[in-house]
C-alpha positions as a Python dict, from the first residue, in 0.01 Angstrom:
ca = {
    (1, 'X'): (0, 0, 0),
    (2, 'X'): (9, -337, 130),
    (3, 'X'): (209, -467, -170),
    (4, 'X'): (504, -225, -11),
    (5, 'X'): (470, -421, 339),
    (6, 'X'): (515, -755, 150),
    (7, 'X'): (772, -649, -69),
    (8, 'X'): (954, -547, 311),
    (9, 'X'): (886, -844, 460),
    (10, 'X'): (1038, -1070, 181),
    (11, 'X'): (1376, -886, 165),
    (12, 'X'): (1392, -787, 522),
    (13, 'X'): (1391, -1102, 711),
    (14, 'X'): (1521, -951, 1105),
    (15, 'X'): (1266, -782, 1264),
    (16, 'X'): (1537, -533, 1361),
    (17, 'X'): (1588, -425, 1053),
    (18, 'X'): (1174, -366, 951),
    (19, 'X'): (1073, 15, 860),
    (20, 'X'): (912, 267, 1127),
    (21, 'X'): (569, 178, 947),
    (22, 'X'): (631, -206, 989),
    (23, 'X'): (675, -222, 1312),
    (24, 'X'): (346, 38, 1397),
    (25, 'X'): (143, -244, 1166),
    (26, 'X'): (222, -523, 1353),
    (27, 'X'): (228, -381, 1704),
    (28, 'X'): (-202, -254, 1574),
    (29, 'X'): (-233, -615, 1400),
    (30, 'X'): (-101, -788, 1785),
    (31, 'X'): (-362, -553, 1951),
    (32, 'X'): (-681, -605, 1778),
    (33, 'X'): (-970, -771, 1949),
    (34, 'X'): (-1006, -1152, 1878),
    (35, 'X'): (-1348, -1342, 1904),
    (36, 'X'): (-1190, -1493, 2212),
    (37, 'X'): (-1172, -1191, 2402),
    (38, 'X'): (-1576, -1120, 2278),
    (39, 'X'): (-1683, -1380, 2514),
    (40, 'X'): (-1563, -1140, 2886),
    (41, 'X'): (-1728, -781, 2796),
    (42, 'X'): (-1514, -629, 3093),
    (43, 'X'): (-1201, -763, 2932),
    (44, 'X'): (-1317, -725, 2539),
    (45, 'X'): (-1387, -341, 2680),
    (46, 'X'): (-1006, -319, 2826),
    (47, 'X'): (-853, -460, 2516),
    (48, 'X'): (-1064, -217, 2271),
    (49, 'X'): (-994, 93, 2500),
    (50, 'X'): (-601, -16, 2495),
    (51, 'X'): (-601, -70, 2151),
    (52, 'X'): (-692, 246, 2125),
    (53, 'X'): (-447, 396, 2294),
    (54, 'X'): (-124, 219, 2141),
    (55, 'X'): (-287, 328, 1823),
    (56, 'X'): (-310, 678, 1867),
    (57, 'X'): (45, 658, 2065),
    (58, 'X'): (193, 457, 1789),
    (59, 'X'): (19, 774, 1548),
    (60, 'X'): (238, 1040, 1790),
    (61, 'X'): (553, 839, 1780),
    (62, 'X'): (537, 833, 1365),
    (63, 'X'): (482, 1151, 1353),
    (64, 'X'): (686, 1368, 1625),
    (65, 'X'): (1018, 1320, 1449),
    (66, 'X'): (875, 1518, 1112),
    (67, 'X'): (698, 1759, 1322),
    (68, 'X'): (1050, 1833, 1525),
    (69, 'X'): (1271, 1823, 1243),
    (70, 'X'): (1035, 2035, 1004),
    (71, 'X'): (1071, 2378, 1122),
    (72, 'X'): (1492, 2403, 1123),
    (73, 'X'): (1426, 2247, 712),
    (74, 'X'): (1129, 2482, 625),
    (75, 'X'): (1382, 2665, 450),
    (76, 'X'): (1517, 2392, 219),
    (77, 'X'): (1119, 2327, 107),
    (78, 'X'): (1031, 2716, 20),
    (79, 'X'): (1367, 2731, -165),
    (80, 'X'): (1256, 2410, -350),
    (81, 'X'): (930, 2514, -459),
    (82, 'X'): (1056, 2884, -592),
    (83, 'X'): (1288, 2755, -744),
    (84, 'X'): (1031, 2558, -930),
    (85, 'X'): (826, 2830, -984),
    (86, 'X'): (1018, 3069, -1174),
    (87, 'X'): (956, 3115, -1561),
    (88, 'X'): (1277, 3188, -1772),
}
């Protein structure tokens, strides 16, 4: 999986330009907890519980364009797969 990131970030050199999953990677990798932020446990608390929110958020934005678009192409899929089926 991570050899599909690299292979992105060699040929794709604008950030503009970088994949849905990309850009969800390095908005988690800029939001993880450094040893830094260990050393306030008020703060290291905030960053953890916001973390954990852009993560999950991040998880909802990925996914709500399949989940929207699915149903009206449902269709398409069932076609696909009796098509598939059939002997003959």
């Amino acid at each position: 999986m991570s050899r599909i990131y690299s292979s992105c970030m060699i040929y794709i050199r604008r950030q503009e330009m970088y994949p849905l999953q990309l850009v969800l990677r390095n908005i988690l990798i800029e939001n993880q907890v450094s040893q830094e932020m260990m050393q306030d446990a008020k703060q290291a608390a905030a960053q953890i519980e916001r973390a954990g929110l852009i993560k999950y958020v991040s998880i909802i934005v990925s996914a709500a364009p399949l989940m929207i678009l699915y149903p009206f192409i449902q269709k398409y899929f069932v076609k696909g797969v009796l098509i598939g089926s059939v002997k003959g």
